[in-house]
PDB file of N, CA and C in Angstrom:
ATOM      1  N   MET A   1       0.410  -1.343  -0.014  1.00 88.00           N
ATOM      2  CA  MET A   1       0.234   0.154  -0.041  1.00 88.00           C
ATOM      3  C   MET A   1       0.813   1.364   0.007  1.00 88.00           C
ATOM      4  N   ASN A   2       0.521   2.207  -0.808  1.00 96.00           N
ATOM      5  CA  ASN A   2       1.132   3.516  -0.861  1.00 96.00           C
ATOM      6  C   ASN A   2       0.561   4.619  -0.063  1.00 96.00           C
ATOM      7  N   TYR A   3       1.160   5.356   0.853  1.00 98.00           N
ATOM      8  CA  TYR A   3       1.195   6.454   2.054  1.00 98.00           C
ATOM      9  C   TYR A   3       1.347   7.502   1.288  1.00 98.00           C
ATOM     10  N   ASP A   4       0.748   8.329   1.273  1.00 98.00           N
ATOM     11  CA  ASP A   4       0.930   9.884   1.051  1.00 98.00           C
ATOM     12  C   ASP A   4       1.539  10.238   2.750  1.00 98.00           C
ATOM     13  N   LYS A   5       1.244   9.793   3.060  1.00 98.00           N
ATOM     14  CA  LYS A   5       1.872  10.787   4.563  1.00 98.00           C
ATOM     15  C   LYS A   5       2.088  10.071   5.387  1.00 98.00           C
ATOM     16  N   GLU A   6       2.963   9.565   6.350  1.00 98.00           N
ATOM     17  CA  GLU A   6       3.503   9.089   7.351  1.00 98.00           C
ATOM     18  C   GLU A   6       4.044   9.940   8.554  1.00 98.00           C
ATOM     19  N   ILE A   7       3.492   9.459   9.754  1.00 98.00           N
ATOM     20  CA  ILE A   7       4.014  10.307  10.951  1.00 98.00           C
ATOM     21  C   ILE A   7       4.173   9.152  11.746  1.00 98.00           C
ATOM     22  N   ASP A   8       5.324   9.357  12.644  1.00 98.00           N
ATOM     23  CA  ASP A   8       5.706   8.454  13.813  1.00 98.00           C
ATOM     24  C   ASP A   8       5.264   9.220  15.002  1.00 98.00           C
ATOM     25  N   THR A   9       4.331   8.252  16.118  1.00 98.00           N
ATOM     26  CA  THR A   9       4.461   9.026  17.359  1.00 98.00           C
ATOM     27  C   THR A   9       4.280   8.351  18.144  1.00 98.00           C
ATOM     28  N   ARG A  10       5.522   7.286  17.877  1.00 98.00           N
ATOM     29  CA  ARG A  10       6.280   6.854  19.393  1.00 98.00           C
ATOM     30  C   ARG A  10       6.597   6.964  20.321  1.00 98.00           C
ATOM     31  N   GLY A  11       6.045   6.770  21.264  1.00 98.00           N
ATOM     32  CA  GLY A  11       6.593   7.526  22.667  1.00 98.00           C
ATOM     33  C   GLY A  11       5.778   8.340  23.113  1.00 98.00           C
ATOM     34  N   LEU A  12       4.373   8.549  22.521  1.00 98.00           N
ATOM     35  CA  LEU A  12       3.746   9.612  22.605  1.00 98.00           C
ATOM     36  C   LEU A  12       2.104   8.807  23.336  1.00 98.00           C
ATOM     37  N   ASN A  13       1.596   9.555  24.215  1.00 95.00           N
ATOM     38  CA  ASN A  13       0.511   9.057  24.309  1.00 95.00           C
ATOM     39  C   ASN A  13      -0.871  10.094  24.253  1.00 95.00           C
ATOM     40  N   CYS A  14      -2.311   9.164  24.202  1.00 92.00           N
ATOM     41  CA  CYS A  14      -3.267   9.902  24.419  1.00 92.00           C
ATOM     42  C   CYS A  14      -3.074  10.974  25.036  1.00 92.00           C
ATOM     43  N   PRO A  15      -3.577  12.110  24.389  1.00 95.00           N
ATOM     44  CA  PRO A  15      -4.804  12.299  23.117  1.00 95.00           C
ATOM     45  C   PRO A  15      -3.271  12.556  22.001  1.00 95.00           C
ATOM     46  N   LEU A  16      -2.500  12.633  22.489  1.00 97.00           N
ATOM     47  CA  LEU A  16      -1.039  13.069  21.177  1.00 97.00           C
ATOM     48  C   LEU A  16      -1.221  12.543  19.864  1.00 97.00           C
ATOM     49  N   PRO A  17      -1.343  10.714  19.547  1.00 98.00           N
ATOM     50  CA  PRO A  17      -1.287  10.645  18.724  1.00 98.00           C
ATOM     51  C   PRO A  17      -2.185  11.199  17.629  1.00 98.00           C
ATOM     52  N   ILE A  18      -3.538  11.026  18.519  1.00 98.00           N
ATOM     53  CA  ILE A  18      -4.688  11.522  17.601  1.00 98.00           C
ATOM     54  C   ILE A  18      -4.693  13.268  17.164  1.00 98.00           C
ATOM     55  N   LEU A  19      -4.060  14.029  17.978  1.00 98.00           N
ATOM     56  CA  LEU A  19      -3.791  15.366  17.580  1.00 98.00           C
ATOM     57  C   LEU A  19      -3.015  15.615  16.568  1.00 98.00           C
ATOM     58  N   LYS A  20      -1.517  14.784  16.556  1.00 98.00           N
ATOM     59  CA  LYS A  20      -0.784  14.853  14.957  1.00 98.00           C
ATOM     60  C   LYS A  20      -1.698  14.035  13.905  1.00 98.00           C
ATOM     61  N   ALA A  21      -2.434  13.355  14.492  1.00 98.00           N
ATOM     62  CA  ALA A  21      -2.791  12.764  13.123  1.00 98.00           C
ATOM     63  C   ALA A  21      -4.172  13.916  12.172  1.00 98.00           C
ATOM     64  N   LYS A  22      -4.689  14.258  13.577  1.00 98.00           N
ATOM     65  CA  LYS A  22      -5.530  15.276  12.681  1.00 98.00           C
ATOM     66  C   LYS A  22      -4.940  16.458  12.296  1.00 98.00           C
ATOM     67  N   LYS A  23      -3.772  16.920  13.069  1.00 98.00           N
ATOM     68  CA  LYS A  23      -3.281  18.153  11.742  1.00 98.00           C
ATOM     69  C   LYS A  23      -2.720  17.617  10.615  1.00 98.00           C
ATOM     70  N   ALA A  24      -2.183  16.680  10.767  1.00 98.00           N
ATOM     71  CA  ALA A  24      -1.788  16.058   9.086  1.00 98.00           C
ATOM     72  C   ALA A  24      -2.479  15.817   8.272  1.00 98.00           C
ATOM     73  N   LEU A  25      -3.789  15.299   8.868  1.00 98.00           N
ATOM     74  CA  LEU A  25      -4.906  15.448   8.076  1.00 98.00           C
ATOM     75  C   LEU A  25      -5.476  16.467   7.128  1.00 98.00           C
ATOM     76  N   THR A  26      -5.423  17.924   7.798  1.00 97.00           N
ATOM     77  CA  THR A  26      -5.915  18.770   6.966  1.00 97.00           C
ATOM     78  C   THR A  26      -5.274  19.221   6.418  1.00 97.00           C
ATOM     79  N   ASP A  27      -3.763  18.672   6.116  1.00 96.00           N
ATOM     80  CA  ASP A  27      -2.854  19.459   5.343  1.00 96.00           C
ATOM     81  C   ASP A  27      -2.888  18.884   3.846  1.00 96.00           C
ATOM     82  N   MET A  28      -4.004  17.458   3.927  1.00 98.00           N
ATOM     83  CA  MET A  28      -4.186  16.333   2.757  1.00 98.00           C
ATOM     84  C   MET A  28      -4.811  16.738   2.074  1.00 98.00           C
ATOM     85  N   GLN A  29      -5.387  16.221   0.600  1.00 98.00           N
ATOM     86  CA  GLN A  29      -6.371  16.269  -0.268  1.00 98.00           C
ATOM     87  C   GLN A  29      -7.047  15.130   0.063  1.00 98.00           C
ATOM     88  N   SER A  30      -8.711  14.973  -0.515  1.00 98.00           N
ATOM     89  CA  SER A  30      -9.649  14.195   0.039  1.00 98.00           C
ATOM     90  C   SER A  30      -8.917  12.676  -0.720  1.00 98.00           C
ATOM     91  N   GLY A  31      -9.112  11.653  -0.068  1.00 98.00           N
ATOM     92  CA  GLY A  31      -8.629  10.177  -0.660  1.00 98.00           C
ATOM     93  C   GLY A  31      -6.960  10.111  -0.523  1.00 98.00           C
ATOM     94  N   GLN A  32      -6.325  10.659   0.436  1.00 98.00           N
ATOM     95  CA  GLN A  32      -5.436  10.473   0.296  1.00 98.00           C
ATOM     96  C   GLN A  32      -5.116   9.897   1.424  1.00 98.00           C
ATOM     97  N   LEU A  33      -3.834   8.819   2.132  1.00 98.00           N
ATOM     98  CA  LEU A  33      -3.720   8.011   2.432  1.00 98.00           C
ATOM     99  C   LEU A  33      -2.744   8.643   3.959  1.00 98.00           C
ATOM    100  N   LEU A  34      -2.956   8.381   5.139  1.00 98.00           N
ATOM    101  CA  LEU A  34      -2.097   8.865   6.451  1.00 98.00           C
ATOM    102  C   LEU A  34      -1.720   7.414   7.261  1.00 98.00           C
ATOM    103  N   LYS A  35      -0.455   7.100   7.239  1.00 98.00           N
ATOM    104  CA  LYS A  35       0.054   6.323   8.126  1.00 98.00           C
ATOM    105  C   LYS A  35       0.465   6.590   9.320  1.00 98.00           C
ATOM    106  N   VAL A  36      -0.332   6.370  10.334  1.00 98.00           N
ATOM    107  CA  VAL A  36       0.083   6.561  11.738  1.00 98.00           C
ATOM    108  C   VAL A  36       0.765   5.625  12.557  1.00 98.00           C
ATOM    109  N   ILE A  37       2.021   5.306  13.029  1.00 98.00           N
ATOM    110  CA  ILE A  37       3.037   4.630  13.797  1.00 98.00           C
ATOM    111  C   ILE A  37       2.928   4.913  15.487  1.00 98.00           C
ATOM    112  N   SER A  38       2.416   4.268  16.305  1.00 98.00           N
ATOM    113  CA  SER A  38       1.859   4.105  17.437  1.00 98.00           C
ATOM    114  C   SER A  38       2.301   3.335  18.362  1.00 98.00           C
ATOM    115  N   THR A  39       2.910   3.653  19.917  1.00 98.00           N
ATOM    116  CA  THR A  39       3.325   2.534  20.851  1.00 98.00           C
ATOM    117  C   THR A  39       2.434   3.040  21.855  1.00 98.00           C
ATOM    118  N   ASP A  40       1.029   3.934  21.884  1.00 97.00           N
ATOM    119  CA  ASP A  40       0.364   3.730  23.037  1.00 97.00           C
ATOM    120  C   ASP A  40      -0.839   2.517  22.700  1.00 97.00           C
ATOM    121  N   GLY A  41      -0.937   1.566  23.500  1.00 94.00           N
ATOM    122  CA  GLY A  41      -2.074   0.601  23.313  1.00 94.00           C
ATOM    123  C   GLY A  41      -3.406   0.831  23.344  1.00 94.00           C
ATOM    124  N   GLY A  42      -3.646   2.179  23.732  1.00 96.00           N
ATOM    125  CA  GLY A  42      -5.246   3.070  23.786  1.00 96.00           C
ATOM    126  C   GLY A  42      -5.452   3.427  22.247  1.00 96.00           C
ATOM    127  N   SER A  43      -4.391   3.691  21.685  1.00 97.00           N
ATOM    128  CA  SER A  43      -4.384   4.045  20.213  1.00 97.00           C
ATOM    129  C   SER A  43      -5.341   3.281  19.273  1.00 97.00           C
ATOM    130  N   LEU A  44      -5.722   1.704  19.262  1.00 97.00           N
ATOM    131  CA  LEU A  44      -6.376   0.995  18.859  1.00 97.00           C
ATOM    132  C   LEU A  44      -7.546   1.638  18.598  1.00 97.00           C
ATOM    133  N   ARG A  45      -8.271   2.062  19.911  1.00 97.00           N
ATOM    134  CA  ARG A  45      -9.884   2.248  19.963  1.00 97.00           C
ATOM    135  C   ARG A  45      -9.785   3.419  19.721  1.00 97.00           C
ATOM    136  N   ASP A  46      -8.421   4.635  20.218  1.00 97.00           N
ATOM    137  CA  ASP A  46      -8.744   5.921  19.701  1.00 97.00           C
ATOM    138  C   ASP A  46      -8.962   5.978  18.346  1.00 97.00           C
ATOM    139  N   PHE A  47      -8.369   5.740  17.852  1.00 98.00           N
ATOM    140  CA  PHE A  47      -8.464   6.065  16.181  1.00 98.00           C
ATOM    141  C   PHE A  47      -9.890   5.403  15.900  1.00 98.00           C
ATOM    142  N   GLN A  48     -10.554   4.021  16.199  1.00 98.00           N
ATOM    143  CA  GLN A  48     -11.870   3.979  15.742  1.00 98.00           C
ATOM    144  C   GLN A  48     -12.749   5.029  16.254  1.00 98.00           C
ATOM    145  N   ALA A  49     -12.636   5.450  17.165  1.00 98.00           N
ATOM    146  CA  ALA A  49     -13.219   6.861  17.865  1.00 98.00           C
ATOM    147  C   ALA A  49     -13.737   7.653  16.756  1.00 98.00           C
ATOM    148  N   PHE A  50     -12.112   8.266  16.709  1.00 98.00           N
ATOM    149  CA  PHE A  50     -11.650   9.566  15.575  1.00 98.00           C
ATOM    150  C   PHE A  50     -12.319   9.271  14.037  1.00 98.00           C
ATOM    151  N   SER A  51     -12.296   7.788  14.129  1.00 98.00           N
ATOM    152  CA  SER A  51     -12.851   7.762  12.442  1.00 98.00           C
ATOM    153  C   SER A  51     -13.870   8.255  12.274  1.00 98.00           C
ATOM    154  N   LYS A  52     -14.827   7.828  13.228  1.00 98.00           N
ATOM    155  CA  LYS A  52     -16.199   7.595  13.128  1.00 98.00           C
ATOM    156  C   LYS A  52     -16.622   9.195  13.520  1.00 98.00           C
ATOM    157  N   GLN A  53     -16.092   9.797  14.378  1.00 98.00           N
ATOM    158  CA  GLN A  53     -16.083  11.307  14.599  1.00 98.00           C
ATOM    159  C   GLN A  53     -15.824  11.951  13.724  1.00 98.00           C
ATOM    160  N   THR A  54     -15.261  11.893  12.908  1.00 97.00           N
ATOM    161  CA  THR A  54     -14.654  12.779  11.820  1.00 97.00           C
ATOM    162  C   THR A  54     -15.160  12.312  10.403  1.00 97.00           C
ATOM    163  N   GLY A  55     -15.342  11.362  10.333  1.00 98.00           N
ATOM    164  CA  GLY A  55     -15.547  10.725   8.865  1.00 98.00           C
ATOM    165  C   GLY A  55     -14.595  10.297   8.347  1.00 98.00           C
ATOM    166  N   ASN A  56     -13.368  10.404   8.758  1.00 98.00           N
ATOM    167  CA  ASN A  56     -12.396   9.788   8.078  1.00 98.00           C
ATOM    168  C   ASN A  56     -12.196   8.110   8.010  1.00 98.00           C
ATOM    169  N   GLU A  57     -12.020   7.409   6.862  1.00 98.00           N
ATOM    170  CA  GLU A  57     -12.323   5.988   7.175  1.00 98.00           C
ATOM    171  C   GLU A  57     -10.731   5.472   7.923  1.00 98.00           C
ATOM    172  N   LEU A  58     -11.053   4.701   8.630  1.00 98.00           N
ATOM    173  CA  LEU A  58      -9.988   4.073   9.453  1.00 98.00           C
ATOM    174  C   LEU A  58      -9.808   2.467   8.093  1.00 98.00           C
ATOM    175  N   VAL A  59      -8.871   2.835   7.528  1.00 98.00           N
ATOM    176  CA  VAL A  59      -8.973   1.530   6.399  1.00 98.00           C
ATOM    177  C   VAL A  59      -8.047   0.434   7.067  1.00 98.00           C
ATOM    178  N   GLU A  60      -7.027   0.366   7.812  1.00 98.00           N
ATOM    179  CA  GLU A  60      -6.545  -0.285   8.405  1.00 98.00           C
ATOM    180  C   GLU A  60      -6.130  -0.464  10.039  1.00 98.00           C
ATOM    181  N   GLN A  61      -5.717  -1.287  10.993  1.00 98.00           N
ATOM    182  CA  GLN A  61      -5.281  -0.922  11.728  1.00 98.00           C
ATOM    183  C   GLN A  61      -4.485  -2.467  12.041  1.00 98.00           C
ATOM    184  N   GLN A  62      -3.049  -2.481  12.281  1.00 97.00           N
ATOM    185  CA  GLN A  62      -2.226  -3.532  12.767  1.00 97.00           C
ATOM    186  C   GLN A  62      -1.570  -3.331  14.004  1.00 97.00           C
ATOM    187  N   THR A  63      -1.013  -4.746  14.546  1.00 97.00           N
ATOM    188  CA  THR A  63      -0.474  -4.539  15.608  1.00 97.00           C
ATOM    189  C   THR A  63       0.670  -5.506  15.291  1.00 97.00           C
ATOM    190  N   VAL A  64       2.085  -4.982  15.437  1.00 94.00           N
ATOM    191  CA  VAL A  64       3.216  -5.041  15.139  1.00 94.00           C
ATOM    192  C   VAL A  64       4.327  -5.072  16.125  1.00 94.00           C
ATOM    193  N   GLY A  65       4.728  -5.945  16.742  1.00 95.00           N
ATOM    194  CA  GLY A  65       5.573  -6.496  17.614  1.00 95.00           C
ATOM    195  C   GLY A  65       4.815  -4.933  18.851  1.00 95.00           C
ATOM    196  N   GLY A  66       5.279  -4.655  19.862  1.00 95.00           N
ATOM    197  CA  GLY A  66       4.564  -3.323  20.258  1.00 95.00           C
ATOM    198  C   GLY A  66       4.208  -2.105  19.859  1.00 95.00           C
ATOM    199  N   GLU A  67       4.275  -1.994  18.599  1.00 98.00           N
ATOM    200  CA  GLU A  67       3.908  -0.877  17.847  1.00 98.00           C
ATOM    201  C   GLU A  67       2.571  -1.189  16.808  1.00 98.00           C
ATOM    202  N   PHE A  68       1.304  -0.409  17.004  1.00 98.00           N
ATOM    203  CA  PHE A  68       1.005   0.184  16.509  1.00 98.00           C
ATOM    204  C   PHE A  68       0.178   0.727  15.648  1.00 98.00           C
ATOM    205  N   VAL A  69      -0.042   0.146  13.993  1.00 98.00           N
ATOM    206  CA  VAL A  69      -0.246   1.022  12.357  1.00 98.00           C
ATOM    207  C   VAL A  69      -1.657   1.461  12.283  1.00 98.00           C
ATOM    208  N   HIS A  70      -1.798   2.676  12.099  1.00 98.00           N
ATOM    209  CA  HIS A  70      -2.870   3.011  11.761  1.00 98.00           C
ATOM    210  C   HIS A  70      -2.992   3.558  10.336  1.00 98.00           C
ATOM    211  N   VAL A  71      -3.655   3.293   9.404  1.00 98.00           N
ATOM    212  CA  VAL A  71      -4.090   3.883   8.462  1.00 98.00           C
ATOM    213  C   VAL A  71      -5.301   4.602   8.171  1.00 98.00           C
ATOM    214  N   LEU A  72      -5.232   6.200   7.797  1.00 98.00           N
ATOM    215  CA  LEU A  72      -6.762   6.787   7.719  1.00 98.00           C
ATOM    216  C   LEU A  72      -6.637   7.515   5.979  1.00 98.00           C
ATOM    217  N   ARG A  73      -8.292   7.506   5.416  1.00 98.00           N
ATOM    218  CA  ARG A  73      -7.967   7.934   4.776  1.00 98.00           C
ATOM    219  C   ARG A  73      -8.951   9.087   4.367  1.00 98.00           C
ATOM    220  N   ARG A  74      -8.408  10.507   4.211  1.00 98.00           N
ATOM    221  CA  ARG A  74      -8.661  11.584   4.102  1.00 98.00           C
ATOM    222  C   ARG A  74     -10.434  11.760   3.742  1.00 98.00           C
ATOM    223  N   ARG A  75     -11.206  12.333   4.523  1.00 97.00           N
ATOM    224  CA  ARG A  75     -12.479  12.423   3.819  1.00 97.00           C
ATOM    225  C   ARG A  75     -12.914  13.314   2.580  1.00 97.00           C
TER     226      ARG A  75
END
């Protein structure tokens, strides 16, 4: 999968990964993909709720070792 933007929020706890993703999405065009890498275990449900609240599609979530990868499509 090709991503239009990728942000690294490793080491940051809620709500910082969401806030950084929200800021990144504002600079993106509709339909573009944002990849967020996080180490915050709560980010799985946080990004699900963020997606529902904002209308940005949560395309994929993965757990890789101790890291959580979230892929969002800009609405």
